[in-house]
Coordinates of C-alpha atoms and ligand atoms in Angstrom, one line a residue:
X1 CA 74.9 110.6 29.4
X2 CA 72.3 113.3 29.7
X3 CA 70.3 113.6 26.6
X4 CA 68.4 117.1 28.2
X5 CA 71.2 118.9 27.8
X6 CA 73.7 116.7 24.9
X7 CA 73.7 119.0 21.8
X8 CA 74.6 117.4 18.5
X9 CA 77.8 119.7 18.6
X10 CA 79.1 117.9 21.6
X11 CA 78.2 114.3 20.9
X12 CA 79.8 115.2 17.3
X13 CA 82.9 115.5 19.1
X14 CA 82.3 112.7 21.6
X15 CA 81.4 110.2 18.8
X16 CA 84.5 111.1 17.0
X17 CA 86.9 111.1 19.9
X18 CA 85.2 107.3 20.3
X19 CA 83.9 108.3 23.9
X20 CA 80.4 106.7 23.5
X21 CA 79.3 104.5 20.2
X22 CA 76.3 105.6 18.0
X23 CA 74.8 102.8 19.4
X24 CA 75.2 103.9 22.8
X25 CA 74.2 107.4 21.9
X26 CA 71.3 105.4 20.2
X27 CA 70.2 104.0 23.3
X28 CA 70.5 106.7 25.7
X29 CA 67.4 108.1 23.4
X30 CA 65.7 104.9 23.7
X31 CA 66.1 104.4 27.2
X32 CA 64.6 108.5 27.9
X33 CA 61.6 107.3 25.2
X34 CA 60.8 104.3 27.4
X35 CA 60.9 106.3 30.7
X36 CA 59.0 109.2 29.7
X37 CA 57.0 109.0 26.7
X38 CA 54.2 107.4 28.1
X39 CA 53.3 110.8 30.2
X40 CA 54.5 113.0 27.1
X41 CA 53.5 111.4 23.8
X42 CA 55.6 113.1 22.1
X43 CA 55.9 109.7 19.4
X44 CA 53.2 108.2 17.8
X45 CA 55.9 105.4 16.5
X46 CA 59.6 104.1 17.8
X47 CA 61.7 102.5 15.8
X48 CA 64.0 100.8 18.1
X49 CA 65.4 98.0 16.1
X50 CA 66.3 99.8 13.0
X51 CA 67.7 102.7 14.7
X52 CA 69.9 100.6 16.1
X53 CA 70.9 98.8 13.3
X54 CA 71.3 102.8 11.8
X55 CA 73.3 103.3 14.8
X56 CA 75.6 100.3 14.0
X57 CA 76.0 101.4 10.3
X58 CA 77.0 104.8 11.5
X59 CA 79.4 103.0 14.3
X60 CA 81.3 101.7 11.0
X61 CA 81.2 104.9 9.2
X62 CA 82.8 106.3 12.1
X63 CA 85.6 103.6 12.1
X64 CA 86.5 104.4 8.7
X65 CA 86.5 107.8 9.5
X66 CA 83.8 109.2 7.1
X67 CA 81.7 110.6 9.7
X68 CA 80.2 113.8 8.3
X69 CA 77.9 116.2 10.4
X70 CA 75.1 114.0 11.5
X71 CA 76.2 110.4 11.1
X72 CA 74.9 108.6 14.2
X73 CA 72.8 111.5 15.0
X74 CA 69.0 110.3 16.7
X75 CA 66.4 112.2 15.1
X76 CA 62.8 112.6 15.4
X77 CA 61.0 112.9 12.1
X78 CA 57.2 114.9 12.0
X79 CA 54.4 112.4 10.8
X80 CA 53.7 114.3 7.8
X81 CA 57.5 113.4 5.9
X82 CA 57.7 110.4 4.0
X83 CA 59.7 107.3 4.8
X84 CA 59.7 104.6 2.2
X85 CA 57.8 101.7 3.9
X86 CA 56.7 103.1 6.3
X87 CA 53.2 104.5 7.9
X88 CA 52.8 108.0 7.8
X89 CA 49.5 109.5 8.6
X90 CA 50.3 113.3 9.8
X91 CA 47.9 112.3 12.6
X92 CA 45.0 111.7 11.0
X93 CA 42.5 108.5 10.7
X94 CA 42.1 109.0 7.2
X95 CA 46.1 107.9 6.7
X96 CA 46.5 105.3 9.8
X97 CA 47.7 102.5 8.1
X98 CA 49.3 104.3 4.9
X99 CA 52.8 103.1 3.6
X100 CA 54.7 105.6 2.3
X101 CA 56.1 104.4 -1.1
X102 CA 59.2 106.8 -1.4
X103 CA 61.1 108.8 0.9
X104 CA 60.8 112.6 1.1
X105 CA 64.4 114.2 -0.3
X106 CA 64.9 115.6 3.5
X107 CA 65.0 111.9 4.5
X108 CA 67.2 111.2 1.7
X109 CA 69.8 113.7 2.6
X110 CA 69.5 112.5 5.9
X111 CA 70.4 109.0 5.5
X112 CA 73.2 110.0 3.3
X113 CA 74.6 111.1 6.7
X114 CA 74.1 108.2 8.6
X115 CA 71.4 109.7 11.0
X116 CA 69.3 107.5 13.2
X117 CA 65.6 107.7 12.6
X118 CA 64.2 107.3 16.1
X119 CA 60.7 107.4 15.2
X120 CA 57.6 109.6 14.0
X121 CA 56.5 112.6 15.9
X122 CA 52.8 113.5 17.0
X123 CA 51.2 116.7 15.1
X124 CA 47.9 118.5 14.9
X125 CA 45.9 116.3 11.6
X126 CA 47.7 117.4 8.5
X127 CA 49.3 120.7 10.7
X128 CA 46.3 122.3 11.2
X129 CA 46.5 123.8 14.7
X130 CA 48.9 124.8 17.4
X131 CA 48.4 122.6 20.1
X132 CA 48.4 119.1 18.5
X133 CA 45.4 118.8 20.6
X134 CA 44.0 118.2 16.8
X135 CA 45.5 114.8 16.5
X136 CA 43.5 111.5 16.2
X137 CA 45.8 109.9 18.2
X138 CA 45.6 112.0 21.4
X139 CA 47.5 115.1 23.0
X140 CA 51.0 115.5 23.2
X141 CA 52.0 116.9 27.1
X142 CA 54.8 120.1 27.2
X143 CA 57.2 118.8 29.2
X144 CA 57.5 122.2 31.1
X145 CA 54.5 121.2 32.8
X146 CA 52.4 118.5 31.7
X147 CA 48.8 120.0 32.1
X148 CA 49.7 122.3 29.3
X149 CA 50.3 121.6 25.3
X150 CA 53.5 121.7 23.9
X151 CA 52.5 124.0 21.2
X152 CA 51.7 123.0 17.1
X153 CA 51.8 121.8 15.0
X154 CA 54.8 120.2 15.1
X155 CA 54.5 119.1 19.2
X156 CA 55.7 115.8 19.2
X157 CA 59.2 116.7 17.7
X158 CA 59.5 119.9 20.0
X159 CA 58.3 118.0 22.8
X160 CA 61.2 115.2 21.8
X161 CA 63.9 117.1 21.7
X162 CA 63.2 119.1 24.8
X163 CA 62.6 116.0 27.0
X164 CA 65.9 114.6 25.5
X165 CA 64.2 111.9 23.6
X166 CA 66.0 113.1 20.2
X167 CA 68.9 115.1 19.5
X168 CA 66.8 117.5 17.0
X169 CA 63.7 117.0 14.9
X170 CA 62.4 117.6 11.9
X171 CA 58.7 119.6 11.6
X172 CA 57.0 121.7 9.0
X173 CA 56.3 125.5 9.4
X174 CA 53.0 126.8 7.4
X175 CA 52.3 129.5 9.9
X176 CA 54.2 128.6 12.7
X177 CA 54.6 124.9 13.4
X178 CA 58.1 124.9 14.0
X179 CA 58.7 128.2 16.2
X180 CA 55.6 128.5 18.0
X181 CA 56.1 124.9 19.8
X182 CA 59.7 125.5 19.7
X183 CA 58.8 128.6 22.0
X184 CA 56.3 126.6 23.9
X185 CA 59.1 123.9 24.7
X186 CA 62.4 125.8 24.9
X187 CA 64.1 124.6 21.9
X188 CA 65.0 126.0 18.6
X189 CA 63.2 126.4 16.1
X190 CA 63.6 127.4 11.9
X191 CA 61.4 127.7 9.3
X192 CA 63.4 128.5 6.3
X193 CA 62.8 130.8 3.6
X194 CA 60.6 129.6 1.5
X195 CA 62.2 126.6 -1.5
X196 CA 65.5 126.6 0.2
X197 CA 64.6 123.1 1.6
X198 CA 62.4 120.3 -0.9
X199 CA 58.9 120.0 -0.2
X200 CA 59.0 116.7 -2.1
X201 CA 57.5 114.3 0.6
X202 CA 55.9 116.7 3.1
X203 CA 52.4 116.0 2.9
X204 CA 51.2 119.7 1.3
X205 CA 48.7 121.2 4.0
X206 CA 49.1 125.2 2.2
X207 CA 51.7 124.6 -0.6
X208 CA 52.6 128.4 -1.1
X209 CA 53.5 128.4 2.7
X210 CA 54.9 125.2 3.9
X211 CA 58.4 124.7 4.4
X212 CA 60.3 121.8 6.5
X213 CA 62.7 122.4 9.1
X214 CA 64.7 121.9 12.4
X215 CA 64.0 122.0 15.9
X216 CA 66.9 121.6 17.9
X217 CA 68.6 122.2 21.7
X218 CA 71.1 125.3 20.1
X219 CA 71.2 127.4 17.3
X220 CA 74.6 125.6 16.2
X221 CA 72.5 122.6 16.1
X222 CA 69.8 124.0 14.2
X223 CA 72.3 125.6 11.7
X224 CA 73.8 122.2 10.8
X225 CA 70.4 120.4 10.5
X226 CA 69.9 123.0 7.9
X227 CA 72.9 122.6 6.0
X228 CA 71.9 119.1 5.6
X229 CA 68.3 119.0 4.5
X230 CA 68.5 122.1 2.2
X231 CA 69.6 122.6 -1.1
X232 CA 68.1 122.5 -4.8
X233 CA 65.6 119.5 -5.5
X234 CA 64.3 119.1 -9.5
X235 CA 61.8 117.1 -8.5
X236 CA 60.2 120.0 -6.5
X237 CA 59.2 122.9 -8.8
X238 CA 59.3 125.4 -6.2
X239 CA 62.9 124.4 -4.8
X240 CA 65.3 127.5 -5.6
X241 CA 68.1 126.8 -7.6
X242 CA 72.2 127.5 -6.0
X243 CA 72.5 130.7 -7.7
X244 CA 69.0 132.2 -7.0
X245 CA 68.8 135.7 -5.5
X246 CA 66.8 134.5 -2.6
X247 CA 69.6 131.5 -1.8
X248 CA 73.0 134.2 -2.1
X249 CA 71.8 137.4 0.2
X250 CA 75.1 137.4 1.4
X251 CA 74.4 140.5 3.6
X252 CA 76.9 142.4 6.0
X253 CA 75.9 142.2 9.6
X254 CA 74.7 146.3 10.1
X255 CA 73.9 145.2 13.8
X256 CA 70.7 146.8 12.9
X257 CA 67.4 144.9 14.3
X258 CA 63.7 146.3 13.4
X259 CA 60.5 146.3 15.7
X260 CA 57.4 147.0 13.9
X261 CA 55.8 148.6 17.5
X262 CA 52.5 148.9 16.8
X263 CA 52.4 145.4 16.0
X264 CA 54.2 143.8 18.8
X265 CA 51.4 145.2 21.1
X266 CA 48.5 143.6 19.5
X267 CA 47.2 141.2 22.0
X268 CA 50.5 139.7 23.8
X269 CA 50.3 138.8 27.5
X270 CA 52.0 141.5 30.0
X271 CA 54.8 139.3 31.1
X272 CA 55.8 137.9 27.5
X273 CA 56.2 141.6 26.1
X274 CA 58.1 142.9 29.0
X275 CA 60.6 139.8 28.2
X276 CA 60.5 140.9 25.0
X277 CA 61.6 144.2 25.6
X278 CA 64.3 143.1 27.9
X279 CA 66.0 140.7 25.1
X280 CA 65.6 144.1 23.0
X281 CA 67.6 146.0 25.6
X282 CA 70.3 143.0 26.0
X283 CA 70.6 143.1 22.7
X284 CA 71.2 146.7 22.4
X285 CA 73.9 146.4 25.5
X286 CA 75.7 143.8 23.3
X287 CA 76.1 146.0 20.1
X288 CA 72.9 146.1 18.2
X289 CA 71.3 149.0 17.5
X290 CA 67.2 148.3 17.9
X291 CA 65.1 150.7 15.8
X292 CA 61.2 151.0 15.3
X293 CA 60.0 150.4 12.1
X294 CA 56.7 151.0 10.4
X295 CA 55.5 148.1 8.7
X296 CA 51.6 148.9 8.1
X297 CA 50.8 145.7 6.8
X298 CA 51.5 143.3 8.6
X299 CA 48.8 143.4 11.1
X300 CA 46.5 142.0 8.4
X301 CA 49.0 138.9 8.6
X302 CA 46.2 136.6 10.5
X303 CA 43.6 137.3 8.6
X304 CA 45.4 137.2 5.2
X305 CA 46.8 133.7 6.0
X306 CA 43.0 132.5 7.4
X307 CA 42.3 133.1 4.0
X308 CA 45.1 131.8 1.8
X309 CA 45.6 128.6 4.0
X310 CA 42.4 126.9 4.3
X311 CA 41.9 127.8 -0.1
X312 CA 45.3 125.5 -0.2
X313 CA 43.9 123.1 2.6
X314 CA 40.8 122.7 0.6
X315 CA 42.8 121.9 -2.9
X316 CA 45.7 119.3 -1.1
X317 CA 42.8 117.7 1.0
X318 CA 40.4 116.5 -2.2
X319 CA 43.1 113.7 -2.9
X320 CA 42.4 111.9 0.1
X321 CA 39.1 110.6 -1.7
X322 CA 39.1 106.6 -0.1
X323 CA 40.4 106.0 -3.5
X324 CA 44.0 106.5 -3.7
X325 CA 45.3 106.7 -0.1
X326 CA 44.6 105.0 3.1
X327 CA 40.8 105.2 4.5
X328 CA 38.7 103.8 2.2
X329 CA 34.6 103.3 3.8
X330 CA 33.3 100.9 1.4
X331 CA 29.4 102.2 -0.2
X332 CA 27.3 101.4 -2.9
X333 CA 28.2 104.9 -4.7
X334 CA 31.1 106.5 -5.6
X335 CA 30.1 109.3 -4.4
X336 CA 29.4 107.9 -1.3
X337 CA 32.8 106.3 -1.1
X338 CA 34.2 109.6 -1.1
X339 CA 32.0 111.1 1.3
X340 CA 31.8 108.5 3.7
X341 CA 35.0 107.9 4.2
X342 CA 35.9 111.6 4.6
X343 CA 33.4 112.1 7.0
X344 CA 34.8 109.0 8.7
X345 CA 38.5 110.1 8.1
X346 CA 39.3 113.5 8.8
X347 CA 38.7 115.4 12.2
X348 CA 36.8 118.5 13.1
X349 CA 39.9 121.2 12.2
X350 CA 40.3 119.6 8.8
X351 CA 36.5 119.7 8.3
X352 CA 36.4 123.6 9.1
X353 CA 39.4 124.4 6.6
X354 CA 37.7 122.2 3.9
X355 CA 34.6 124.3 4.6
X356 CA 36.0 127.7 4.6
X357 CA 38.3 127.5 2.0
X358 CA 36.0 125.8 -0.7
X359 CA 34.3 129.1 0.5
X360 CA 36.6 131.4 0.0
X361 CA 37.8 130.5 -3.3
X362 CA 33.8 129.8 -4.6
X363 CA 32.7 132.0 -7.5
X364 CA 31.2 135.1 -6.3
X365 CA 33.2 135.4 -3.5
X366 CA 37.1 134.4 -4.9
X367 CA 37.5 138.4 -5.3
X368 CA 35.9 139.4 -2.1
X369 CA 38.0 136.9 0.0
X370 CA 41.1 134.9 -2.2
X371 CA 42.0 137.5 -4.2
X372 CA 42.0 140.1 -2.0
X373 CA 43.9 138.7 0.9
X374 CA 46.7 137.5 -2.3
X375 CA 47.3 141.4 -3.5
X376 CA 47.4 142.1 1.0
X377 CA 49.8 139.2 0.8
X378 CA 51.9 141.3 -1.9
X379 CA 51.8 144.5 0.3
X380 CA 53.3 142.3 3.3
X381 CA 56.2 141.2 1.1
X382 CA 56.5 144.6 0.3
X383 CA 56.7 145.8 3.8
X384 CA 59.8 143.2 4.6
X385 CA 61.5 144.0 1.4
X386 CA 61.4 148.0 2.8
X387 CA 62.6 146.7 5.9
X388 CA 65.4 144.8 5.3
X389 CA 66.8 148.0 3.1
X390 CA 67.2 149.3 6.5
X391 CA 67.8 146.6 9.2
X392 CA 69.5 143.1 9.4
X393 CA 66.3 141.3 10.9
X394 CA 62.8 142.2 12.7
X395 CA 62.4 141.3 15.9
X396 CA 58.8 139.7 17.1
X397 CA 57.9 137.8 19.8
X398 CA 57.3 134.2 18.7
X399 CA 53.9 133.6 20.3
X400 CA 51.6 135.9 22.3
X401 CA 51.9 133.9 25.7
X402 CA 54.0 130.7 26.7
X403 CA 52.1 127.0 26.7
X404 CA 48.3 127.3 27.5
X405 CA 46.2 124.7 29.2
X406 CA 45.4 121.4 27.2
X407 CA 41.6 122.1 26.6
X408 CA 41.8 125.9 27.0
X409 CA 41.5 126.8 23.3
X410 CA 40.3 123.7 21.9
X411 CA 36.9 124.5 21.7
X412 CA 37.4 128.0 20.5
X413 CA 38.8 128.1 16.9
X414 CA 39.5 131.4 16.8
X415 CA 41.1 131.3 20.0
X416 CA 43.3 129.1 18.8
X417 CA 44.0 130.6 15.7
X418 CA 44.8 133.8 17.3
X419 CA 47.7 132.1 18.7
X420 CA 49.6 132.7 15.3
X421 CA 49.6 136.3 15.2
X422 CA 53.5 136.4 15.1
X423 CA 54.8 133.5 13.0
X424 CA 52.4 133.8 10.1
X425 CA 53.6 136.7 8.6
X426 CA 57.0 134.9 7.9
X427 CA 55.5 132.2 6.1
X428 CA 53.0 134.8 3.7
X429 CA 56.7 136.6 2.7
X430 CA 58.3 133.6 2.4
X431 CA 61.5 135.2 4.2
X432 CA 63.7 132.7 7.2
X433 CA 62.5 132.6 11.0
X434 CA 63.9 131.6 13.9
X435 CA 62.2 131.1 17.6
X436 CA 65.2 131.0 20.1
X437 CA 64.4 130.6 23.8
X438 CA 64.8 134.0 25.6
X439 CA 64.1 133.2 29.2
X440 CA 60.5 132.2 31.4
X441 CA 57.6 133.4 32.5
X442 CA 55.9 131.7 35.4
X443 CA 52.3 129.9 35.5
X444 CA 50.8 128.5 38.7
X445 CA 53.9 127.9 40.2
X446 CA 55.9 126.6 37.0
X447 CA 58.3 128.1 34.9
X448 CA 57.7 128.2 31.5
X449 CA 59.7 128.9 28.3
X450 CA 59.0 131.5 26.2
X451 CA 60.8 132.2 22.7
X452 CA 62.0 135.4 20.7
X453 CA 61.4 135.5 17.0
X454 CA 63.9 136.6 14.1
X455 CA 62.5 137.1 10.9
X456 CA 65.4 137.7 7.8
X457 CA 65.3 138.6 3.9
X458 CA 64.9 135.6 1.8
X459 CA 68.4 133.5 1.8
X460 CA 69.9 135.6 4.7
X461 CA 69.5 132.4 7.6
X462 CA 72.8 133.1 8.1
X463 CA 72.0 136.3 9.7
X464 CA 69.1 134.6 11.8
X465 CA 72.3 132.4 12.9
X466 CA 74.6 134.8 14.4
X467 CA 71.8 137.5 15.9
X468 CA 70.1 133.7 17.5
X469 CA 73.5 132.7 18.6
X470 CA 73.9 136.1 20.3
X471 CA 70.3 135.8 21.9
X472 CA 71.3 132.5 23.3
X473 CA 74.4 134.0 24.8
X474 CA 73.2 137.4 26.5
X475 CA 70.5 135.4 28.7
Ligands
LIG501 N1 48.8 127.0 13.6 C1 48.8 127.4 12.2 C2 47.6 126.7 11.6 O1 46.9 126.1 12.2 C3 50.0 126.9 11.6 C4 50.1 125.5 11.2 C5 51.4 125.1 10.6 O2 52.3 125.9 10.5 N2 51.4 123.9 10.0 O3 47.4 126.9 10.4

């Protein structure tokens, strides 16, 4: 069995046909952990003896012929979802021994499928970066090439599924977690529009930006990893109900895609825009009609969401106080409880977001910096809602260049930051994205992936779906 290449599509049919066991498909994942996660470090834990007795469970579910999409399914879930019991700690000291005490409704749905939980997946601390160089618990390695990062935040699970140590992942996108590493590694990756999947359970790093999603060998595979984590969730007050507007766009394929130009140029490396521009021209060759469109703001995307992020990251972070979760450095004061053990807890990254967006939202400067970059946030809805009037999707590539060094941007924030120019936008309007791979680029000798972004009108995934599926199949 070769778990590089197995989609979930074809081991759907093989499990069902009674070719391999979920067991067997179970340990085929286990066996690729144990012979190359100790270069990657993609996991931060396994969990080999209840996967297997999930693969077992899913072995009789099969039997009795109530296998539904995923049921025996390995998956690789991001360290910032809950799982009842167990230790979650989205990569930070502060959480390294905390138990979850309920699971996150993803997880749920999930197990109501009979997936296999293969273990949790190295991030940045709390999502904050795109390298997962920001981790306590050590780098993850692309497995394109080992010396480079495999993207963030969500590395671990983009690095699992592309070294076929899961069949798909779960991450969270709040400016690109999902697609950027997804383009780093060669896999798929979704961010969907914003409330079409619960939030209950993700660990909130910006809550008016974070969504969870898939990351996955195929666009088939990432469609049906959708269909069965999303849905409406009353326990999460930002979930979208069935019927909402932004769940229904049931929108006619035009075969129209938009490229905001002036955009696209802004600091992407030679070699990633000209591939770019040739999955433009395929696309065109196979029916699409490709049309520039204007799209003014956007370009204020990265500094709008270096705003509006850190404010959130500032607000979800005071909870972690060494009172109520995890961490807790013991001092005479209060006060010096919480200080302590914050200054013990959280890394560098999480430090600078406390510090900037306490800043940004302080009196005296909330309407030079919050409020301002919130009505630009409005103008760069508005810009997608003119858009999609006209075109089916906009076009962008996912990340400005493919993996960079481990160490080459860690010591520059803005760097590093800078790295997001394409996939934040997506999560300020709240609209669907998809990063599917669209050929290499070669560095020092190696080959390395690089991914081609589709952004959609809220509730039209759909559409990300079949223009994805058609990217996959024109390379
Ligand atoms: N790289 C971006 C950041 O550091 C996005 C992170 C994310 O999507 N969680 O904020």
């Amino acid at each position: 069995m070769d778990t590089m290449q197995l989609t979930i599509a074809e081991a759907r049919r093989a499990l069902d046909a009674k070719e391999y066991s979920a067991l067997e498909l179970t340990e085929a994942h286990l066996d690729a952990i144990a012979k190359k996660d100790g270069e990657i470090h993609a996991y931060l834990e396994v969990w080999a003896d209840s996967a297997r007795a999930e693969a077992k469970k899913a072995d009789e579910m099969i039997a009795r012929g109530e296998a539904m999409p995923l049921t025996g399914i390995p998956l690789a879930i991001k360290d910032n979802i809950l799982i009842e019991g167990r230790i979650v700690s989205s990569a930070s000291k502060i959480l390294e021994s905390y138990r979850a005490s309920y699971s996150a409704t993803v997880i749920d749905k999930l197990r109501a499928q009979g997936a296999v939980f293969l273990g949790r997946t190295n991030m940045d601390e709390f999502a904050m970066g795109s390298s997962t160089e920001n981790s306590a618990y050590g780098t993850t390695k692309n497995p394109h090439d080992l010396a480079r990062v495999p993207g963030g935040s969500s590395g671990g699970s983009a690095a699992a599924v592309a070294a076929g140590m899961a069949m798909g992942a779960l991450g969270s996108d709040t400016g690109g977690s999902i697609r950027q590493p997804a383009s780093h590694c060669g896999v798929v990756g979704l961010k969907p529009t914003y409330g079409a999947v619960s939030r209950l359970g993700l660990m909130s790093m910006g809550s008016s930006l974070d969504q969870i999603g898939p990351l996955a060998k195929s666009v088939e595979d990432a469609r049906t990893l959708l269909a069965s984590i999303s849905g409406y969730d009353e326990n999460d007050s930002t979930s979208l109900p069935a019927n909402s507007e932004q769940r229904t766009a049931n929108r006619k394929l035009r075969k129209v895609i938009g490229v905001p130009r002036a955009f696209v140029k802004s600091g992407v490396e030679t070699d990633v825009l000209a591939l770019f521009e040739e999955t433009l021209a395929r696309l065109e060759k196979a029916g699409y009609e490709i049309r520039d469109t204007e799209m003014p703001n956007v370009a204020y995307s990265l500094p709008v969401y270096y705003v509006i992020c850190p404010a959130e990251v500032s607000t979800n972070m005071a909870r972690y106080d060494g009172i109520r979760y995890g961490l807790s450095v013991p001092a005479d004061t209060i006060q010096h409880v919480y200080t302590k053990t914050r200054r013990a807890g959280f890394g560098a990254e999480v430090r600078r977001r406390i510090l900037t967006g306490t800043f940004v939202l302080s009196s005296g400067y909330a309407d030079a910096y919050y409020r301002k970059a919130r009505a630009v946030r409005q103008l760069i809805r508005e810009d997608f809602r003119r858009a999609f009037d006209a075109v089916d999707a906009i076009a962008l590539p996912t990340a400005p260049g493919p993996a960079f060094k481990v160490g080459e941007k860690s010591q520059d924030p803005l760097a590093m930051y800078a790295e997001d120019i394409f996939s934040v936008t997506a999560n300020l309007s709240g609209t669907p994205a998809i990063s599917v791979p669209s050929g290499t680029v070669e560095r020092e000798g190696k080959s390395l992936p690089v991914g081609f972004q589709l952004i959609a009108a809220h509730g039209a995934e759909e559409t990300l779906f079949a223009i994805g599926s058609d990217v996959e199949n024109i390379k």
